Short mmCIF file of C-alpha atoms in Angstrom, two decimals:
data_model
loop_
_atom_site.label_atom_id
_atom_site.label_comp_id
_atom_site.label_asym_id
_atom_site.label_seq_id
_atom_site.Cartn_x
_atom_site.Cartn_y
_atom_site.Cartn_z
CA UNK A 1 14.67 4.76 -1.60
CA UNK A 2 12.45 6.17 1.64
CA UNK A 3 9.89 5.62 -0.82
CA UNK A 4 10.58 2.32 -2.29
CA UNK A 5 10.89 1.38 1.53
CA UNK A 6 6.97 2.22 2.23
CA UNK A 7 6.04 1.28 -0.93
CA UNK A 8 7.79 -2.33 -0.34
CA UNK A 9 6.59 -2.42 3.68
CA UNK A 10 2.63 -1.87 1.91
CA UNK A 11 3.11 -4.14 0.06
CA UNK A 12 4.12 -7.22 2.30
CA UNK A 13 0.91 -5.86 4.23
CA UNK A 14 -1.83 -6.52 2.00
CA UNK A 15 -0.15 -9.65 0.80
CA UNK A 16 -0.72 -10.92 4.68
CA UNK A 17 -4.12 -9.99 4.13
CA UNK A 18 -5.41 -12.34 1.69
CA UNK A 19 -3.63 -15.38 4.44
CA UNK A 20 -5.80 -13.39 7.23
CA UNK A 21 -9.27 -13.14 5.52
CA UNK A 22 -8.30 -17.74 5.59
CA UNK A 23 -7.72 -17.65 8.40
CA UNK A 24 -11.14 -15.38 9.54
CA UNK A 25 -13.33 -18.14 6.99
CA UNK A 26 -11.26 -21.00 9.12
CA UNK A 27 -10.64 -20.14 12.97
CA UNK A 28 -12.30 -18.48 15.59
CA UNK A 29 -9.06 -15.80 15.88
CA UNK A 30 -9.57 -15.19 11.77
CA UNK A 31 -11.68 -11.80 12.88
CA UNK A 32 -8.86 -10.79 15.20
CA UNK A 33 -5.60 -11.32 12.68
CA UNK A 34 -7.75 -9.99 9.28
CA UNK A 35 -9.11 -6.82 11.34
CA UNK A 36 -4.45 -6.21 12.49
CA UNK A 37 -3.55 -7.39 9.55
CA UNK A 38 -6.06 -4.14 8.04
CA UNK A 39 -5.05 -1.84 10.41
CA UNK A 40 -1.30 -2.05 9.56
CA UNK A 41 -2.15 -2.13 6.05
CA UNK A 42 -4.28 1.46 6.22
CA UNK A 43 -0.98 2.49 9.33
CA UNK A 44 1.71 1.99 6.40
CA UNK A 45 -0.34 3.56 3.49
CA UNK A 46 -0.52 7.03 5.97
CA UNK A 47 3.04 6.52 6.45
CA UNK A 48 3.30 5.70 2.30
CA UNK A 49 1.77 9.32 1.79
CA UNK A 50 3.25 10.87 4.93
CA UNK A 51 7.63 9.58 3.30
CA UNK A 52 5.66 10.52 -0.05
CA UNK A 53 4.86 14.02 0.35
CA UNK A 54 7.96 13.82 2.68
CA UNK A 55 10.86 12.87 -0.55
CA UNK A 56 8.98 15.97 -3.02
CA UNK A 57 8.72 18.94 -0.61
CA UNK A 58 12.16 18.59 1.56
CA UNK A 59 13.73 16.08 -0.72
CA UNK A 60 13.35 17.96 -3.58
CA UNK A 61 11.60 15.17 -6.00
CA UNK A 62 9.06 14.87 -7.97
CA UNK A 63 5.13 15.63 -6.75
CA UNK A 64 3.82 12.77 -8.74
CA UNK A 65 4.33 9.86 -5.99
CA UNK A 66 1.88 11.89 -3.41
CA UNK A 67 -1.42 11.39 -5.68
CA UNK A 68 -0.48 7.88 -6.41
CA UNK A 69 -0.17 7.36 -2.15
CA UNK A 70 -3.32 9.54 -1.43
CA UNK A 71 -5.17 7.55 -3.89
CA UNK A 72 -4.13 4.69 -2.44
CA UNK A 73 -4.50 5.95 1.48
CA UNK A 74 -8.37 6.54 -0.44
CA UNK A 75 -9.06 3.31 -1.62
CA UNK A 76 -7.39 1.35 1.24
CA UNK A 77 -10.37 3.83 2.90
CA UNK A 78 -12.93 2.35 1.23
CA UNK A 79 -11.41 -1.40 1.51
CA UNK A 80 -12.13 -1.20 4.92
CA UNK A 81 -15.60 0.02 4.90
CA UNK A 82 -16.43 -2.58 2.37
CA UNK A 83 -15.46 -5.64 4.86
CA UNK A 84 -17.08 -3.39 8.03
CA UNK A 85 -20.03 -3.87 5.77
CA UNK A 86 -19.65 -7.37 4.71
CA UNK A 87 -19.38 -6.72 1.33
CA UNK A 88 -17.24 -9.22 0.11
CA UNK A 89 -18.04 -9.07 -3.90
CA UNK A 90 -16.40 -5.48 -3.77
CA UNK A 91 -14.14 -6.11 -0.77
CA UNK A 92 -12.47 -9.15 -2.04
CA UNK A 93 -11.57 -7.73 -5.97
CA UNK A 94 -10.32 -4.51 -4.83
CA UNK A 95 -7.97 -6.04 -2.39
CA UNK A 96 -6.84 -7.59 -5.06
CA UNK A 97 -6.61 -4.80 -7.07
CA UNK A 98 -4.57 -3.02 -4.50
CA UNK A 99 -2.28 -5.86 -4.11
CA UNK A 100 -1.46 -5.30 -8.20
CA UNK A 101 -0.65 -2.14 -7.91
CA UNK A 102 1.06 -1.59 -5.18
CA UNK A 103 3.30 -4.50 -6.71
CA UNK A 104 3.40 -2.06 -9.59
CA UNK A 105 4.52 0.90 -8.43
CA UNK A 106 6.77 -0.54 -6.35
CA UNK A 107 8.78 -1.93 -9.60
CA UNK A 108 8.56 1.82 -10.80
CA UNK A 109 10.31 3.04 -7.59
CA UNK A 110 13.67 3.98 -8.98
CA UNK A 111 16.40 2.19 -6.10
CA UNK A 112 19.39 4.28 -5.77
CA UNK A 113 21.35 2.37 -8.09
CA UNK A 114 19.50 3.03 -10.59
CA UNK A 115 18.61 6.80 -10.38
CA UNK A 116 22.43 7.10 -10.29
CA UNK A 117 22.69 5.70 -14.04
CA UNK A 118 23.32 9.09 -16.33
CA UNK A 119 20.53 8.86 -18.87
CA UNK A 120 21.59 8.17 -22.69
#
């Protein structure tokens, strides 16, 4: 359940990023809003990685989500670097890819109810 919450927060933060990017283009306060969103995405990506490790090690779950969370954190760092360098030709598509990846991962994390169902 905690992993699902972390990925859901990550997805929401990634959804907010293009909204604040639009503000970046249209208002003076947009730069600050987009920067705050970037810090939020980074923070949630770190929380996601920590949650994946805790679900695996003490929780006895699969280590597979750790790889996804680590790759996602790496992509987040690349996204931040591309944004700082103003390389929008790479920054925008990578952001769209990350949002899609996050939605896909959110759909794959089992809910408590589906995890309790017997496999037939």
